[in-house]
């Protein structure tokens, strides 16, 4: 069986990632989500096991020790990690899986040559990013400034990604992601013959 695709998505805070992911899930109901573990406090409206597995620092350290994580990173004073459990079973069963990672997570995966489609979503401008963070109202002024600074550093790393989408209109952003996935699936390197007669032809090495 061919493996599913890992769709690796990064977006600085205030880029509209949550809305984008919600719409993406609606349009691709079969897409699996690699739910991360985090030590950050749960926000209003978030659900355990759906948005994150919210765990203590001690539990997180235990998981690091047990090698449970494909990757982990400290982001804005909290720890975030993607477990092997959250990704491998889906991908190995041929299911496309979404991984939401910060730029450090992407760096780690690139370093291990992890196969996936790497997409970065960016705000139209820094001003817009600040405005979205202020509007969200979940963070203090200090935290907003910190998130904006982190965002600026993340934007500079755009070359690590295969695709960069500016999120002007969420519908367009999601459509671009669907197009990317569709195109990746029909790349010649992913081609799997649909019938035995074509398979035989390929094995014979006819050109
Ligand atoms: P938030 O606290 O706003 O949900 O996420 C903060 C940052 O952590 C975002 O950039 C998000 O993509 C990133 N993040 C979420 N889960 C993981 C993870 O498992 N690993 C890494 N490296 N980053 C993550």
PDB file of N, CA, C and O in Angstrom, residues 97-164:
ATOM      1  N   UNK A  97      -2.138  13.201   6.147  1.00  0.00           N
ATOM      2  CA  UNK A  97      -2.142  13.679   7.531  1.00  0.00           C
ATOM      3  C   UNK A  97      -1.552  15.081   7.623  1.00  0.00           C
ATOM      4  O   UNK A  97      -0.503  15.359   7.042  1.00  0.00           O
ATOM      5  N   UNK A  98      -2.250  15.927   8.375  1.00  0.00           N
ATOM      6  CA  UNK A  98      -1.800  17.314   8.546  1.00  0.00           C
ATOM      7  C   UNK A  98      -0.983  17.464   9.829  1.00  0.00           C
ATOM      8  O   UNK A  98      -1.431  17.072  10.908  1.00  0.00           O
ATOM      9  N   UNK A  99       0.219  18.006   9.682  1.00  0.00           N
ATOM     10  CA  UNK A  99       1.071  18.302  10.840  1.00  0.00           C
ATOM     11  C   UNK A  99       1.233  19.812  10.907  1.00  0.00           C
ATOM     12  O   UNK A  99       1.664  20.431   9.930  1.00  0.00           O
ATOM     13  N   UNK A 100       0.859  20.400  12.034  1.00  0.00           N
ATOM     14  CA  UNK A 100       1.057  21.852  12.205  1.00  0.00           C
ATOM     15  C   UNK A 100       2.288  22.057  13.054  1.00  0.00           C
ATOM     16  O   UNK A 100       2.304  21.657  14.225  1.00  0.00           O
ATOM     17  N   UNK A 101       3.301  22.662  12.474  1.00  0.00           N
ATOM     18  CA  UNK A 101       4.562  22.803  13.196  1.00  0.00           C
ATOM     19  C   UNK A 101       5.066  24.232  13.124  1.00  0.00           C
ATOM     20  O   UNK A 101       4.808  24.925  12.146  1.00  0.00           O
ATOM     21  N   UNK A 102       5.830  24.627  14.110  1.00  0.00           N
ATOM     22  CA  UNK A 102       6.510  25.907  13.985  1.00  0.00           C
ATOM     23  C   UNK A 102       7.775  25.675  13.151  1.00  0.00           C
ATOM     24  O   UNK A 102       8.077  24.539  12.762  1.00  0.00           O
ATOM     25  N   UNK A 103       8.504  26.742  12.926  1.00  0.00           N
ATOM     26  CA  UNK A 103       9.653  26.672  12.032  1.00  0.00           C
ATOM     27  C   UNK A 103      10.763  25.743  12.579  1.00  0.00           C
ATOM     28  O   UNK A 103      11.443  25.056  11.817  1.00  0.00           O
ATOM     29  N   UNK A 104      10.881  25.656  13.891  1.00  0.00           N
ATOM     30  CA  UNK A 104      11.889  24.761  14.479  1.00  0.00           C
ATOM     31  C   UNK A 104      11.556  23.301  14.183  1.00  0.00           C
ATOM     32  O   UNK A 104      12.441  22.488  13.905  1.00  0.00           O
ATOM     33  N   UNK A 105      10.258  22.988  14.236  1.00  0.00           N
ATOM     34  CA  UNK A 105       9.815  21.627  13.923  1.00  0.00           C
ATOM     35  C   UNK A 105      10.131  21.286  12.475  1.00  0.00           C
ATOM     36  O   UNK A 105      10.570  20.180  12.158  1.00  0.00           O
ATOM     37  N   UNK A 106       9.918  22.260  11.592  1.00  0.00           N
ATOM     38  CA  UNK A 106      10.198  22.053  10.169  1.00  0.00           C
ATOM     39  C   UNK A 106      11.703  21.850   9.958  1.00  0.00           C
ATOM     40  O   UNK A 106      12.125  20.969   9.219  1.00  0.00           O
ATOM     41  N   UNK A 107      12.492  22.648  10.666  1.00  0.00           N
ATOM     42  CA  UNK A 107      13.953  22.495  10.573  1.00  0.00           C
ATOM     43  C   UNK A 107      14.351  21.075  10.973  1.00  0.00           C
ATOM     44  O   UNK A 107      15.173  20.437  10.304  1.00  0.00           O
ATOM     45  N   UNK A 108      13.760  20.588  12.055  1.00  0.00           N
ATOM     46  CA  UNK A 108      14.095  19.242  12.548  1.00  0.00           C
ATOM     47  C   UNK A 108      13.703  18.186  11.508  1.00  0.00           C
ATOM     48  O   UNK A 108      14.474  17.266  11.222  1.00  0.00           O
ATOM     49  N   UNK A 109      12.524  18.328  10.934  1.00  0.00           N
ATOM     50  CA  UNK A 109      12.067  17.322   9.953  1.00  0.00           C
ATOM     51  C   UNK A 109      12.903  17.368   8.676  1.00  0.00           C
ATOM     52  O   UNK A 109      13.243  16.329   8.112  1.00  0.00           O
ATOM     53  N   UNK A 110      13.240  18.570   8.248  1.00  0.00           N
ATOM     54  CA  UNK A 110      14.086  18.698   7.044  1.00  0.00           C
ATOM     55  C   UNK A 110      15.440  18.031   7.294  1.00  0.00           C
ATOM     56  O   UNK A 110      15.982  17.364   6.429  1.00  0.00           O
ATOM     57  N   UNK A 111      15.979  18.221   8.514  1.00  0.00           N
ATOM     58  CA  UNK A 111      17.297  17.657   8.846  1.00  0.00           C
ATOM     59  C   UNK A 111      17.270  16.133   8.793  1.00  0.00           C
ATOM     60  O   UNK A 111      18.271  15.500   8.505  1.00  0.00           O
ATOM     61  N   UNK A 112      16.099  15.541   9.089  1.00  0.00           N
ATOM     62  CA  UNK A 112      16.015  14.066   9.025  1.00  0.00           C
ATOM     63  C   UNK A 112      15.435  13.609   7.685  1.00  0.00           C
ATOM     64  O   UNK A 112      15.070  12.462   7.524  1.00  0.00           O
ATOM     65  N   UNK A 113      15.333  14.523   6.739  1.00  0.00           N
ATOM     66  CA  UNK A 113      14.841  14.227   5.399  1.00  0.00           C
ATOM     67  C   UNK A 113      13.439  13.594   5.428  1.00  0.00           C
ATOM     68  O   UNK A 113      13.149  12.649   4.699  1.00  0.00           O
ATOM     69  N   UNK A 114      12.608  14.130   6.286  1.00  0.00           N
ATOM     70  CA  UNK A 114      11.243  13.620   6.448  1.00  0.00           C
ATOM     71  C   UNK A 114      10.418  13.968   5.213  1.00  0.00           C
ATOM     72  O   UNK A 114      10.365  15.122   4.797  1.00  0.00           O
ATOM     73  N   UNK A 115       9.802  12.953   4.621  1.00  0.00           N
ATOM     74  CA  UNK A 115       9.051  13.158   3.384  1.00  0.00           C
ATOM     75  C   UNK A 115       7.709  13.828   3.641  1.00  0.00           C
ATOM     76  O   UNK A 115       6.942  13.348   4.480  1.00  0.00           O
ATOM     77  N   UNK A 116       7.444  14.896   2.946  1.00  0.00           N
ATOM     78  CA  UNK A 116       6.172  15.577   3.132  1.00  0.00           C
ATOM     79  C   UNK A 116       6.063  16.760   2.195  1.00  0.00           C
ATOM     80  O   UNK A 116       6.998  17.072   1.445  1.00  0.00           O
ATOM     81  N   UNK A 117       4.918  17.411   2.244  1.00  0.00           N
ATOM     82  CA  UNK A 117       4.700  18.625   1.452  1.00  0.00           C
ATOM     83  C   UNK A 117       4.747  19.768   2.463  1.00  0.00           C
ATOM     84  O   UNK A 117       3.902  19.842   3.359  1.00  0.00           O
ATOM     85  N   UNK A 118       5.732  20.629   2.329  1.00  0.00           N
ATOM     86  CA  UNK A 118       5.965  21.676   3.324  1.00  0.00           C
ATOM     87  C   UNK A 118       5.347  22.990   2.832  1.00  0.00           C
ATOM     88  O   UNK A 118       5.765  23.532   1.813  1.00  0.00           O
ATOM     89  N   UNK A 119       4.370  23.476   3.576  1.00  0.00           N
ATOM     90  CA  UNK A 119       3.660  24.700   3.171  1.00  0.00           C
ATOM     91  C   UNK A 119       3.744  25.757   4.270  1.00  0.00           C
ATOM     92  O   UNK A 119       3.491  25.468   5.442  1.00  0.00           O
ATOM     93  N   UNK A 120       4.084  26.973   3.855  1.00  0.00           N
ATOM     94  CA  UNK A 120       4.107  28.102   4.793  1.00  0.00           C
ATOM     95  C   UNK A 120       2.994  29.071   4.414  1.00  0.00           C
ATOM     96  O   UNK A 120       2.872  29.459   3.248  1.00  0.00           O
ATOM     97  N   UNK A 121       2.203  29.439   5.407  1.00  0.00           N
ATOM     98  CA  UNK A 121       1.158  30.443   5.158  1.00  0.00           C
ATOM     99  C   UNK A 121       1.590  31.747   5.820  1.00  0.00           C
ATOM    100  O   UNK A 121       1.977  31.754   6.993  1.00  0.00           O
ATOM    101  N   UNK A 122       1.543  32.825   5.057  1.00  0.00           N
ATOM    102  CA  UNK A 122       1.994  34.119   5.577  1.00  0.00           C
ATOM    103  C   UNK A 122       0.882  35.157   5.560  1.00  0.00           C
ATOM    104  O   UNK A 122      -0.025  35.091   4.719  1.00  0.00           O
ATOM    105  N   UNK A 123       0.960  36.128   6.466  1.00  0.00           N
ATOM    106  CA  UNK A 123      -0.014  37.223   6.437  1.00  0.00           C
ATOM    107  C   UNK A 123       0.343  38.164   5.298  1.00  0.00           C
ATOM    108  O   UNK A 123       1.498  38.203   4.864  1.00  0.00           O
ATOM    109  N   UNK A 124      -0.604  38.972   4.838  1.00  0.00           N
ATOM    110  CA  UNK A 124      -0.287  39.931   3.774  1.00  0.00           C
ATOM    111  C   UNK A 124       0.766  40.947   4.230  1.00  0.00           C
ATOM    112  O   UNK A 124       1.550  41.419   3.429  1.00  0.00           O
ATOM    113  N   UNK A 125       0.770  41.290   5.518  1.00  0.00           N
ATOM    114  CA  UNK A 125       1.753  42.253   6.028  1.00  0.00           C
ATOM    115  C   UNK A 125       1.921  42.044   7.531  1.00  0.00           C
ATOM    116  O   UNK A 125       1.077  41.405   8.175  1.00  0.00           O
ATOM    117  N   UNK A 126       2.989  42.615   8.079  1.00  0.00           N
ATOM    118  CA  UNK A 126       3.225  42.524   9.531  1.00  0.00           C
ATOM    119  C   UNK A 126       2.115  43.299  10.276  1.00  0.00           C
ATOM    120  O   UNK A 126       1.626  42.870  11.308  1.00  0.00           O
ATOM    121  N   UNK A 127       1.734  44.415   9.675  1.00  0.00           N
ATOM    122  CA  UNK A 127       0.666  45.242  10.256  1.00  0.00           C
ATOM    123  C   UNK A 127      -0.622  44.419  10.434  1.00  0.00           C
ATOM    124  O   UNK A 127      -1.271  44.453  11.471  1.00  0.00           O
ATOM    125  N   UNK A 128      -0.939  43.693   9.379  1.00  0.00           N
ATOM    126  CA  UNK A 128      -2.143  42.841   9.397  1.00  0.00           C
ATOM    127  C   UNK A 128      -2.029  41.751  10.469  1.00  0.00           C
ATOM    128  O   UNK A 128      -2.981  41.447  11.171  1.00  0.00           O
ATOM    129  N   UNK A 129      -0.836  41.181  10.595  1.00  0.00           N
ATOM    130  CA  UNK A 129      -0.591  40.138  11.587  1.00  0.00           C
ATOM    131  C   UNK A 129      -0.834  40.687  12.996  1.00  0.00           C
ATOM    132  O   UNK A 129      -1.509  40.068  13.815  1.00  0.00           O
ATOM    133  N   UNK A 130      -0.304  41.887  13.251  1.00  0.00           N
ATOM    134  CA  UNK A 130      -0.490  42.532  14.569  1.00  0.00           C
ATOM    135  C   UNK A 130      -1.967  42.791  14.820  1.00  0.00           C
ATOM    136  O   UNK A 130      -2.480  42.533  15.908  1.00  0.00           O
ATOM    137  N   UNK A 131      -2.651  43.259  13.780  1.00  0.00           N
ATOM    138  CA  UNK A 131      -4.076  43.580  13.919  1.00  0.00           C
ATOM    139  C   UNK A 131      -4.874  42.316  14.250  1.00  0.00           C
ATOM    140  O   UNK A 131      -5.739  42.327  15.125  1.00  0.00           O
ATOM    141  N   UNK A 132      -4.532  41.204  13.603  1.00  0.00           N
ATOM    142  CA  UNK A 132      -5.256  39.957  13.865  1.00  0.00           C
ATOM    143  C   UNK A 132      -5.009  39.467  15.287  1.00  0.00           C
ATOM    144  O   UNK A 132      -5.913  38.962  15.944  1.00  0.00           O
ATOM    145  N   UNK A 133      -3.761  39.610  15.753  1.00  0.00           N
ATOM    146  CA  UNK A 133      -3.444  39.167  17.122  1.00  0.00           C
ATOM    147  C   UNK A 133      -4.181  40.020  18.147  1.00  0.00           C
ATOM    148  O   UNK A 133      -4.679  39.509  19.150  1.00  0.00           O
ATOM    149  N   UNK A 134      -4.259  41.332  17.888  1.00  0.00           N
ATOM    150  CA  UNK A 134      -4.975  42.224  18.807  1.00  0.00           C
ATOM    151  C   UNK A 134      -6.461  41.894  18.835  1.00  0.00           C
ATOM    152  O   UNK A 134      -7.087  41.859  19.888  1.00  0.00           O
ATOM    153  N   UNK A 135      -6.994  41.596  17.648  1.00  0.00           N
ATOM    154  CA  UNK A 135      -8.426  41.310  17.529  1.00  0.00           C
ATOM    155  C   UNK A 135      -8.790  40.016  18.253  1.00  0.00           C
ATOM    156  O   UNK A 135      -9.844  39.903  18.858  1.00  0.00           O
ATOM    157  N   UNK A 136      -7.857  39.036  18.200  1.00  0.00           N
ATOM    158  CA  UNK A 136      -8.120  37.744  18.835  1.00  0.00           C
ATOM    159  C   UNK A 136      -8.323  37.916  20.336  1.00  0.00           C
ATOM    160  O   UNK A 136      -9.117  37.199  20.952  1.00  0.00           O
ATOM    161  N   UNK A 137      -7.580  38.859  20.913  1.00  0.00           N
ATOM    162  CA  UNK A 137      -7.780  39.197  22.319  1.00  0.00           C
ATOM    163  C   UNK A 137      -7.409  38.115  23.317  1.00  0.00           C
ATOM    164  O   UNK A 137      -7.825  38.170  24.468  1.00  0.00           O
ATOM    165  N   UNK A 138      -6.627  37.115  22.910  1.00  0.00           N
ATOM    166  CA  UNK A 138      -6.275  36.046  23.850  1.00  0.00           C
ATOM    167  C   UNK A 138      -4.927  36.298  24.527  1.00  0.00           C
ATOM    168  O   UNK A 138      -4.581  35.614  25.471  1.00  0.00           O
ATOM    169  N   UNK A 139      -4.157  37.264  24.030  1.00  0.00           N
ATOM    170  CA  UNK A 139      -2.805  37.458  24.555  1.00  0.00           C
ATOM    171  C   UNK A 139      -2.619  38.873  25.107  1.00  0.00           C
ATOM    172  O   UNK A 139      -3.227  39.823  24.627  1.00  0.00           O
ATOM    173  N   UNK A 140      -1.732  38.991  26.085  1.00  0.00           N
ATOM    174  CA  UNK A 140      -1.386  40.305  26.620  1.00  0.00           C
ATOM    175  C   UNK A 140      -0.543  41.051  25.582  1.00  0.00           C
ATOM    176  O   UNK A 140      -0.058  40.444  24.613  1.00  0.00           O
ATOM    177  N   UNK A 141      -0.340  42.351  25.831  1.00  0.00           N
ATOM    178  CA  UNK A 141       0.432  43.159  24.875  1.00  0.00           C
ATOM    179  C   UNK A 141       1.848  42.616  24.701  1.00  0.00           C
ATOM    180  O   UNK A 141       2.368  42.531  23.593  1.00  0.00           O
ATOM    181  N   UNK A 142       2.443  42.205  25.837  1.00  0.00           N
ATOM    182  CA  UNK A 142       3.807  41.651  25.802  1.00  0.00           C
ATOM    183  C   UNK A 142       3.866  40.408  24.932  1.00  0.00           C
ATOM    184  O   UNK A 142       4.777  40.226  24.131  1.00  0.00           O
ATOM    185  N   UNK A 143       2.888  39.566  25.143  1.00  0.00           N
ATOM    186  CA  UNK A 143       2.845  38.302  24.397  1.00  0.00           C
ATOM    187  C   UNK A 143       2.643  38.544  22.908  1.00  0.00           C
ATOM    188  O   UNK A 143       3.199  37.852  22.070  1.00  0.00           O
ATOM    189  N   UNK A 144       1.821  39.554  22.599  1.00  0.00           N
ATOM    190  CA  UNK A 144       1.585  39.879  21.186  1.00  0.00           C
ATOM    191  C   UNK A 144       2.894  40.317  20.546  1.00  0.00           C
ATOM    192  O   UNK A 144       3.268  39.841  19.476  1.00  0.00           O
ATOM    193  N   UNK A 145       3.622  41.193  21.257  1.00  0.00           N
ATOM    194  CA  UNK A 145       4.908  41.672  20.727  1.00  0.00           C
ATOM    195  C   UNK A 145       5.860  40.504  20.492  1.00  0.00           C
ATOM    196  O   UNK A 145       6.542  40.428  19.467  1.00  0.00           O
ATOM    197  N   UNK A 146       5.863  39.574  21.460  1.00  0.00           N
ATOM    198  CA  UNK A 146       6.743  38.401  21.349  1.00  0.00           C
ATOM    199  C   UNK A 146       6.351  37.556  20.126  1.00  0.00           C
ATOM    200  O   UNK A 146       7.205  37.101  19.363  1.00  0.00           O
ATOM    201  N   UNK A 147       5.049  37.363  19.945  1.00  0.00           N
ATOM    202  CA  UNK A 147       4.571  36.559  18.812  1.00  0.00           C
ATOM    203  C   UNK A 147       4.908  37.224  17.474  1.00  0.00           C
ATOM    204  O   UNK A 147       5.248  36.562  16.506  1.00  0.00           O
ATOM    205  N   UNK A 148       4.803  38.560  17.451  1.00  0.00           N
ATOM    206  CA  UNK A 148       5.132  39.274  16.213  1.00  0.00           C
ATOM    207  C   UNK A 148       6.622  39.106  15.902  1.00  0.00           C
ATOM    208  O   UNK A 148       7.010  38.835  14.759  1.00  0.00           O
ATOM    209  N   UNK A 149       7.459  39.223  16.939  1.00  0.00           N
ATOM    210  CA  UNK A 149       8.910  39.063  16.735  1.00  0.00           C
ATOM    211  C   UNK A 149       9.229  37.662  16.234  1.00  0.00           C
ATOM    212  O   UNK A 149       9.999  37.487  15.284  1.00  0.00           O
ATOM    213  N   UNK A 150       8.611  36.647  16.865  1.00  0.00           N
ATOM    214  CA  UNK A 150       8.826  35.261  16.421  1.00  0.00           C
ATOM    215  C   UNK A 150       8.376  35.124  14.974  1.00  0.00           C
ATOM    216  O   UNK A 150       9.060  34.512  14.153  1.00  0.00           O
ATOM    217  N   UNK A 151       7.220  35.716  14.665  1.00  0.00           N
ATOM    218  CA  UNK A 151       6.672  35.646  13.309  1.00  0.00           C
ATOM    219  C   UNK A 151       7.648  36.197  12.279  1.00  0.00           C
ATOM    220  O   UNK A 151       7.858  35.606  11.225  1.00  0.00           O
ATOM    221  N   UNK A 152       8.265  37.332  12.628  1.00  0.00           N
ATOM    222  CA  UNK A 152       9.207  37.965  11.689  1.00  0.00           C
ATOM    223  C   UNK A 152      10.380  37.026  11.409  1.00  0.00           C
ATOM    224  O   UNK A 152      10.837  36.900  10.265  1.00  0.00           O
ATOM    225  N   UNK A 153      10.868  36.374  12.466  1.00  0.00           N
ATOM    226  CA  UNK A 153      12.002  35.451  12.284  1.00  0.00           C
ATOM    227  C   UNK A 153      11.578  34.260  11.429  1.00  0.00           C
ATOM    228  O   UNK A 153      12.342  33.755  10.606  1.00  0.00           O
ATOM    229  N   UNK A 154      10.339  33.808  11.641  1.00  0.00           N
ATOM    230  CA  UNK A 154       9.834  32.645  10.877  1.00  0.00           C
ATOM    231  C   UNK A 154       9.730  32.963   9.387  1.00  0.00           C
ATOM    232  O   UNK A 154      10.078  32.142   8.540  1.00  0.00           O
ATOM    233  N   UNK A 155       9.255  34.177   9.093  1.00  0.00           N
ATOM    234  CA  UNK A 155       9.070  34.583   7.691  1.00  0.00           C
ATOM    235  C   UNK A 155      10.403  34.506   6.945  1.00  0.00           C
ATOM    236  O   UNK A 155      10.474  34.082   5.792  1.00  0.00           O
ATOM    237  N   UNK A 156      11.486  34.870   7.651  1.00  0.00           N
ATOM    238  CA  UNK A 156      12.810  34.867   7.019  1.00  0.00           C
ATOM    239  C   UNK A 156      13.237  33.467   6.586  1.00  0.00           C
ATOM    240  O   UNK A 156      14.128  33.319   5.767  1.00  0.00           O
ATOM    241  N   UNK A 157      12.608  32.440   7.168  1.00  0.00           N
ATOM    242  CA  UNK A 157      13.011  31.056   6.860  1.00  0.00           C
ATOM    243  C   UNK A 157      12.163  30.443   5.742  1.00  0.00           C
ATOM    244  O   UNK A 157      12.071  29.222   5.631  1.00  0.00           O
ATOM    245  N   UNK A 158      11.528  31.276   4.931  1.00  0.00           N
ATOM    246  CA  UNK A 158      10.540  30.762   3.980  1.00  0.00           C
ATOM    247  C   UNK A 158      11.120  29.748   2.978  1.00  0.00           C
ATOM    248  O   UNK A 158      10.405  28.932   2.426  1.00  0.00           O
ATOM    249  N   UNK A 159      12.426  29.794   2.782  1.00  0.00           N
ATOM    250  CA  UNK A 159      13.010  28.905   1.766  1.00  0.00           C
ATOM    251  C   UNK A 159      13.027  27.435   2.179  1.00  0.00           C
ATOM    252  O   UNK A 159      13.303  26.560   1.359  1.00  0.00           O
ATOM    253  N   UNK A 160      12.728  27.169   3.439  1.00  0.00           N
ATOM    254  CA  UNK A 160      12.679  25.766   3.888  1.00  0.00           C
ATOM    255  C   UNK A 160      11.423  25.061   3.375  1.00  0.00           C
ATOM    256  O   UNK A 160      11.295  23.847   3.476  1.00  0.00           O
ATOM    257  N   UNK A 161      10.497  25.845   2.875  1.00  0.00           N
ATOM    258  CA  UNK A 161       9.195  25.282   2.493  1.00  0.00           C
ATOM    259  C   UNK A 161       9.120  25.068   0.984  1.00  0.00           C
ATOM    260  O   UNK A 161       9.789  25.759   0.215  1.00  0.00           O
ATOM    261  N   UNK A 162       8.267  24.125   0.579  1.00  0.00           N
ATOM    262  CA  UNK A 162       8.070  23.895  -0.857  1.00  0.00           C
ATOM    263  C   UNK A 162       7.139  24.950  -1.440  1.00  0.00           C
ATOM    264  O   UNK A 162       7.245  25.303  -2.611  1.00  0.00           O
ATOM    265  N   UNK A 163       6.206  25.401  -0.619  1.00  0.00           N
ATOM    266  CA  UNK A 163       5.187  26.349  -1.091  1.00  0.00           C
ATOM    267  C   UNK A 163       4.975  27.444  -0.049  1.00  0.00           C
ATOM    268  O   UNK A 163       5.004  27.171   1.149  1.00  0.00           O
ATOM    269  N   UNK A 164       4.743  28.657  -0.539  1.00  0.00           N
ATOM    270  CA  UNK A 164       4.423  29.780   0.358  1.00  0.00           C
ATOM    271  C   UNK A 164       3.131  30.422  -0.152  1.00  0.00           C
ATOM    272  O   UNK A 164       3.036  30.790  -1.326  1.00  0.00           O
TER     273      UNK A 164
END
